[in-house]
């Protein structure tokens, strides 16, 4: 647990970077600090490991006041990941990861063996161990940076915009890998970003900061989206917050259509026989969706050909039966056939759904929420 108690940071020129910050970042969860430039989010992060000392207030790690801990000792127990990884350019990837354990007294052989396991855990093959940072892509360097922060097995990790310097595709991959790691390790993490989408995706709790270092709202992502505290938070979260909120609404039992599909290698004639509105869903031998096949305009002479991957339209995302309403709606809206593909947990085809059906479920859910809100207000008035 990380707890801020009336923490502030003012500089000699009168700049107030953080103003009376109080919040508690729960143990084993990700707490994200987000806000515009100059709002004090990085300063708040760096005060945790005393790279910056607060002007007033106290910061606690569990039951210990960080001001009572030697800064070097404090930092050895906290992992730290920054935007450009900050790797030692003259050391191999393996030795970068093994650095902190060796400084803490772990013998070189053990430290390097553990470092090799960590590289694999963050998704890098063992063949990368002897490379130098300059030989890696930006995304690979960030993975090494995360592995190095984990090397001493710290209970607390600080992450300062670690994924912002890579392209959107790599960034999403790193975010997903990070969430997978956190589900296994359960670290207490303070994470800084300027991207509200990243904050909502990664955070168990999100602290929205305003310029001047004031905390505007501290809440779970779903609450932040559905009940912003004021106009600043509402504006920062964005006008499409209603759509984002669907990412926290379980789809439940969707009204799936049991659509017939064709398997790769079957004839185009077989595909035409099961097609609806000129589109046939194609699956592999394990019944996992591969894409959509457009059959309009095919001559009869072409129908004896077979369904091959190069003929498929790969547009359209997949939703899972246990997924969210946002996933289901996105699958329907992005599908070239207008029918969203839903899969089971094992990736096998479960059925299709249209945007109209998902919107019906969304409206039904919204009506239930409105009714509950009115009932709660009436009960409050009676009390």
PDB file of N, CA and C in Angstrom, residues 251-257 259 281 283 287-289 292 317-324 327-329 331-332 335 339-354 357-358:
ATOM      1  N   UNK A 251     -21.228  -8.267 -21.093  1.00  0.00           N
ATOM      2  CA  UNK A 251     -22.258  -8.459 -22.114  1.00  0.00           C
ATOM      3  C   UNK A 251     -23.350  -9.411 -21.642  1.00  0.00           C
ATOM      4  N   UNK A 252     -23.003 -10.324 -20.770  1.00  0.00           N
ATOM      5  CA  UNK A 252     -23.992 -11.295 -20.308  1.00  0.00           C
ATOM      6  C   UNK A 252     -24.362 -12.272 -21.410  1.00  0.00           C
ATOM      7  N   UNK A 253     -25.540 -12.842 -21.316  1.00  0.00           N
ATOM      8  CA  UNK A 253     -25.998 -13.828 -22.303  1.00  0.00           C
ATOM      9  C   UNK A 253     -26.556 -13.109 -23.526  1.00  0.00           C
ATOM     10  N   UNK A 254     -25.725 -13.020 -24.577  1.00  0.00           N
ATOM     11  CA  UNK A 254     -26.134 -12.308 -25.783  1.00  0.00           C
ATOM     12  C   UNK A 254     -27.055 -13.165 -26.655  1.00  0.00           C
ATOM     13  N   UNK A 255     -27.962 -12.539 -27.408  1.00  0.00           N
ATOM     14  CA  UNK A 255     -28.862 -13.281 -28.302  1.00  0.00           C
ATOM     15  C   UNK A 255     -28.142 -13.662 -29.606  1.00  0.00           C
ATOM     16  N   UNK A 256     -27.294 -14.675 -29.524  1.00  0.00           N
ATOM     17  CA  UNK A 256     -26.465 -15.044 -30.677  1.00  0.00           C
ATOM     18  C   UNK A 256     -27.265 -15.799 -31.739  1.00  0.00           C
ATOM     19  N   UNK A 257     -26.919 -15.531 -32.997  1.00  0.00           N
ATOM     20  CA  UNK A 257     -27.487 -16.294 -34.108  1.00  0.00           C
ATOM     21  C   UNK A 257     -26.564 -17.469 -34.415  1.00  0.00           C
ATOM     22  N   UNK A 259     -25.126 -19.075 -36.791  1.00  0.00           N
ATOM     23  CA  UNK A 259     -24.828 -18.932 -38.215  1.00  0.00           C
ATOM     24  C   UNK A 259     -23.988 -20.101 -38.732  1.00  0.00           C
ATOM     25  N   UNK A 281     -19.059 -16.768 -43.316  1.00  0.00           N
ATOM     26  CA  UNK A 281     -17.990 -16.815 -42.316  1.00  0.00           C
ATOM     27  C   UNK A 281     -17.139 -18.052 -42.555  1.00  0.00           C
ATOM     28  N   UNK A 283     -14.111 -20.586 -41.077  1.00  0.00           N
ATOM     29  CA  UNK A 283     -13.410 -21.054 -39.878  1.00  0.00           C
ATOM     30  C   UNK A 283     -12.344 -22.065 -40.284  1.00  0.00           C
ATOM     31  N   UNK A 287     -12.670 -24.886 -35.841  1.00  0.00           N
ATOM     32  CA  UNK A 287     -13.844 -24.019 -35.714  1.00  0.00           C
ATOM     33  C   UNK A 287     -13.496 -22.632 -35.191  1.00  0.00           C
ATOM     34  N   UNK A 288     -12.276 -22.180 -35.440  1.00  0.00           N
ATOM     35  CA  UNK A 288     -11.870 -20.836 -35.038  1.00  0.00           C
ATOM     36  C   UNK A 288     -12.006 -19.888 -36.237  1.00  0.00           C
ATOM     37  N   UNK A 289     -12.701 -18.773 -36.071  1.00  0.00           N
ATOM     38  CA  UNK A 289     -12.957 -17.865 -37.194  1.00  0.00           C
ATOM     39  C   UNK A 289     -11.669 -17.349 -37.837  1.00  0.00           C
ATOM     40  N   UNK A 292     -14.103 -13.279 -43.298  1.00  0.00           N
ATOM     41  CA  UNK A 292     -15.335 -13.324 -44.066  1.00  0.00           C
ATOM     42  C   UNK A 292     -15.018 -13.467 -45.556  1.00  0.00           C
ATOM     43  N   UNK A 317     -13.376  -7.321 -35.647  1.00  0.00           N
ATOM     44  CA  UNK A 317     -12.778  -7.866 -34.432  1.00  0.00           C
ATOM     45  C   UNK A 317     -13.639  -9.002 -33.904  1.00  0.00           C
ATOM     46  N   UNK A 318     -13.097  -9.736 -32.953  1.00  0.00           N
ATOM     47  CA  UNK A 318     -13.828 -10.836 -32.331  1.00  0.00           C
ATOM     48  C   UNK A 318     -14.235 -10.436 -30.915  1.00  0.00           C
ATOM     49  N   UNK A 319     -15.425 -10.831 -30.520  1.00  0.00           N
ATOM     50  CA  UNK A 319     -15.882 -10.649 -29.145  1.00  0.00           C
ATOM     51  C   UNK A 319     -15.954 -12.019 -28.488  1.00  0.00           C
ATOM     52  N   UNK A 320     -15.813 -12.045 -27.181  1.00  0.00           N
ATOM     53  CA  UNK A 320     -15.921 -13.309 -26.455  1.00  0.00           C
ATOM     54  C   UNK A 320     -17.246 -13.380 -25.717  1.00  0.00           C
ATOM     55  N   UNK A 321     -17.700 -14.594 -25.485  1.00  0.00           N
ATOM     56  CA  UNK A 321     -18.973 -14.785 -24.769  1.00  0.00           C
ATOM     57  C   UNK A 321     -18.934 -14.155 -23.383  1.00  0.00           C
ATOM     58  N   UNK A 322     -17.747 -14.175 -22.757  1.00  0.00           N
ATOM     59  CA  UNK A 322     -17.614 -13.624 -21.415  1.00  0.00           C
ATOM     60  C   UNK A 322     -17.120 -12.183 -21.439  1.00  0.00           C
ATOM     61  N   UNK A 323     -17.161 -11.543 -22.619  1.00  0.00           N
ATOM     62  CA  UNK A 323     -16.606 -10.206 -22.781  1.00  0.00           C
ATOM     63  C   UNK A 323     -17.554  -9.099 -22.392  1.00  0.00           C
ATOM     64  N   UNK A 324     -17.248  -7.902 -22.880  1.00  0.00           N
ATOM     65  CA  UNK A 324     -18.006  -6.705 -22.522  1.00  0.00           C
ATOM     66  C   UNK A 324     -18.912  -6.267 -23.665  1.00  0.00           C
ATOM     67  N   UNK A 327     -16.894  -4.740 -26.508  1.00  0.00           N
ATOM     68  CA  UNK A 327     -16.318  -5.724 -27.429  1.00  0.00           C
ATOM     69  C   UNK A 327     -17.363  -6.215 -28.420  1.00  0.00           C
ATOM     70  N   UNK A 328     -18.567  -6.491 -27.909  1.00  0.00           N
ATOM     71  CA  UNK A 328     -19.633  -7.005 -28.772  1.00  0.00           C
ATOM     72  C   UNK A 328     -20.046  -5.974 -29.807  1.00  0.00           C
ATOM     73  N   UNK A 329     -20.183  -4.705 -29.378  1.00  0.00           N
ATOM     74  CA  UNK A 329     -20.575  -3.656 -30.314  1.00  0.00           C
ATOM     75  C   UNK A 329     -19.484  -3.414 -31.352  1.00  0.00           C
ATOM     76  N   UNK A 331     -17.300  -5.556 -32.421  1.00  0.00           N
ATOM     77  CA  UNK A 331     -17.282  -6.692 -33.351  1.00  0.00           C
ATOM     78  C   UNK A 331     -18.354  -6.528 -34.419  1.00  0.00           C
ATOM     79  N   UNK A 332     -19.544  -6.088 -34.020  1.00  0.00           N
ATOM     80  CA  UNK A 332     -20.633  -5.923 -34.977  1.00  0.00           C
ATOM     81  C   UNK A 332     -20.372  -4.761 -35.929  1.00  0.00           C
ATOM     82  N   UNK A 335     -17.429  -5.518 -38.497  1.00  0.00           N
ATOM     83  CA  UNK A 335     -17.570  -6.669 -39.389  1.00  0.00           C
ATOM     84  C   UNK A 335     -17.994  -6.244 -40.785  1.00  0.00           C
ATOM     85  N   UNK A 339     -22.356  -8.485 -39.246  1.00  0.00           N
ATOM     86  CA  UNK A 339     -22.648  -9.467 -38.191  1.00  0.00           C
ATOM     87  C   UNK A 339     -21.371  -9.710 -37.394  1.00  0.00           C
ATOM     88  N   UNK A 340     -21.405  -9.331 -36.130  1.00  0.00           N
ATOM     89  CA  UNK A 340     -20.239  -9.491 -35.286  1.00  0.00           C
ATOM     90  C   UNK A 340     -20.013 -10.947 -34.913  1.00  0.00           C
ATOM     91  N   UNK A 341     -18.748 -11.349 -34.876  1.00  0.00           N
ATOM     92  CA  UNK A 341     -18.404 -12.736 -34.570  1.00  0.00           C
ATOM     93  C   UNK A 341     -18.066 -12.857 -33.089  1.00  0.00           C
ATOM     94  N   UNK A 342     -18.725 -13.790 -32.426  1.00  0.00           N
ATOM     95  CA  UNK A 342     -18.506 -14.044 -31.004  1.00  0.00           C
ATOM     96  C   UNK A 342     -17.895 -15.439 -30.855  1.00  0.00           C
ATOM     97  N   UNK A 343     -16.851 -15.523 -30.020  1.00  0.00           N
ATOM     98  CA  UNK A 343     -16.172 -16.800 -29.820  1.00  0.00           C
ATOM     99  C   UNK A 343     -16.236 -17.206 -28.350  1.00  0.00           C
ATOM    100  N   UNK A 344     -16.035 -18.505 -28.134  1.00  0.00           N
ATOM    101  CA  UNK A 344     -15.953 -19.019 -26.767  1.00  0.00           C
ATOM    102  C   UNK A 344     -14.559 -18.727 -26.201  1.00  0.00           C
ATOM    103  N   UNK A 345     -14.358 -19.067 -24.934  1.00  0.00           N
ATOM    104  CA  UNK A 345     -13.064 -18.796 -24.300  1.00  0.00           C
ATOM    105  C   UNK A 345     -11.912 -19.492 -25.012  1.00  0.00           C
ATOM    106  N   UNK A 346     -12.187 -20.629 -25.650  1.00  0.00           N
ATOM    107  CA  UNK A 346     -11.127 -21.357 -26.343  1.00  0.00           C
ATOM    108  C   UNK A 346     -10.934 -20.879 -27.784  1.00  0.00           C
ATOM    109  N   UNK A 347     -11.654 -19.813 -28.175  1.00  0.00           N
ATOM    110  CA  UNK A 347     -11.501 -19.262 -29.508  1.00  0.00           C
ATOM    111  C   UNK A 347     -12.384 -19.874 -30.572  1.00  0.00           C
ATOM    112  N   UNK A 348     -13.191 -20.868 -30.223  1.00  0.00           N
ATOM    113  CA  UNK A 348     -14.071 -21.514 -31.199  1.00  0.00           C
ATOM    114  C   UNK A 348     -15.316 -20.660 -31.430  1.00  0.00           C
ATOM    115  N   UNK A 349     -15.814 -20.712 -32.641  1.00  0.00           N
ATOM    116  CA  UNK A 349     -16.959 -19.897 -33.042  1.00  0.00           C
ATOM    117  C   UNK A 349     -18.198 -20.231 -32.230  1.00  0.00           C
ATOM    118  N   UNK A 350     -18.857 -19.198 -31.698  1.00  0.00           N
ATOM    119  CA  UNK A 350     -20.062 -19.392 -30.896  1.00  0.00           C
ATOM    120  C   UNK A 350     -21.321 -18.902 -31.599  1.00  0.00           C
ATOM    121  N   UNK A 351     -21.211 -17.853 -32.417  1.00  0.00           N
ATOM    122  CA  UNK A 351     -22.380 -17.304 -33.103  1.00  0.00           C
ATOM    123  C   UNK A 351     -22.119 -15.875 -33.522  1.00  0.00           C
ATOM    124  N   UNK A 352     -23.103 -15.251 -34.125  1.00  0.00           N
ATOM    125  CA  UNK A 352     -22.976 -13.856 -34.561  1.00  0.00           C
ATOM    126  C   UNK A 352     -24.040 -12.990 -33.919  1.00  0.00           C
ATOM    127  N   UNK A 353     -23.773 -11.687 -33.957  1.00  0.00           N
ATOM    128  CA  UNK A 353     -24.708 -10.734 -33.367  1.00  0.00           C
ATOM    129  C   UNK A 353     -24.638  -9.436 -34.159  1.00  0.00           C
ATOM    130  N   UNK A 354     -25.757  -8.734 -34.263  1.00  0.00           N
ATOM    131  CA  UNK A 354     -25.793  -7.468 -34.995  1.00  0.00           C
ATOM    132  C   UNK A 354     -25.666  -6.289 -34.030  1.00  0.00           C
ATOM    133  N   UNK A 357     -28.849  -5.607 -32.104  1.00  0.00           N
ATOM    134  CA  UNK A 357     -29.069  -6.472 -30.948  1.00  0.00           C
ATOM    135  C   UNK A 357     -28.226  -6.021 -29.747  1.00  0.00           C
ATOM    136  N   UNK A 358     -26.990  -5.606 -30.014  1.00  0.00           N
ATOM    137  CA  UNK A 358     -26.144  -5.129 -28.917  1.00  0.00           C
ATOM    138  C   UNK A 358     -26.701  -3.836 -28.348  1.00  0.00           C
TER     139      UNK A 358
END
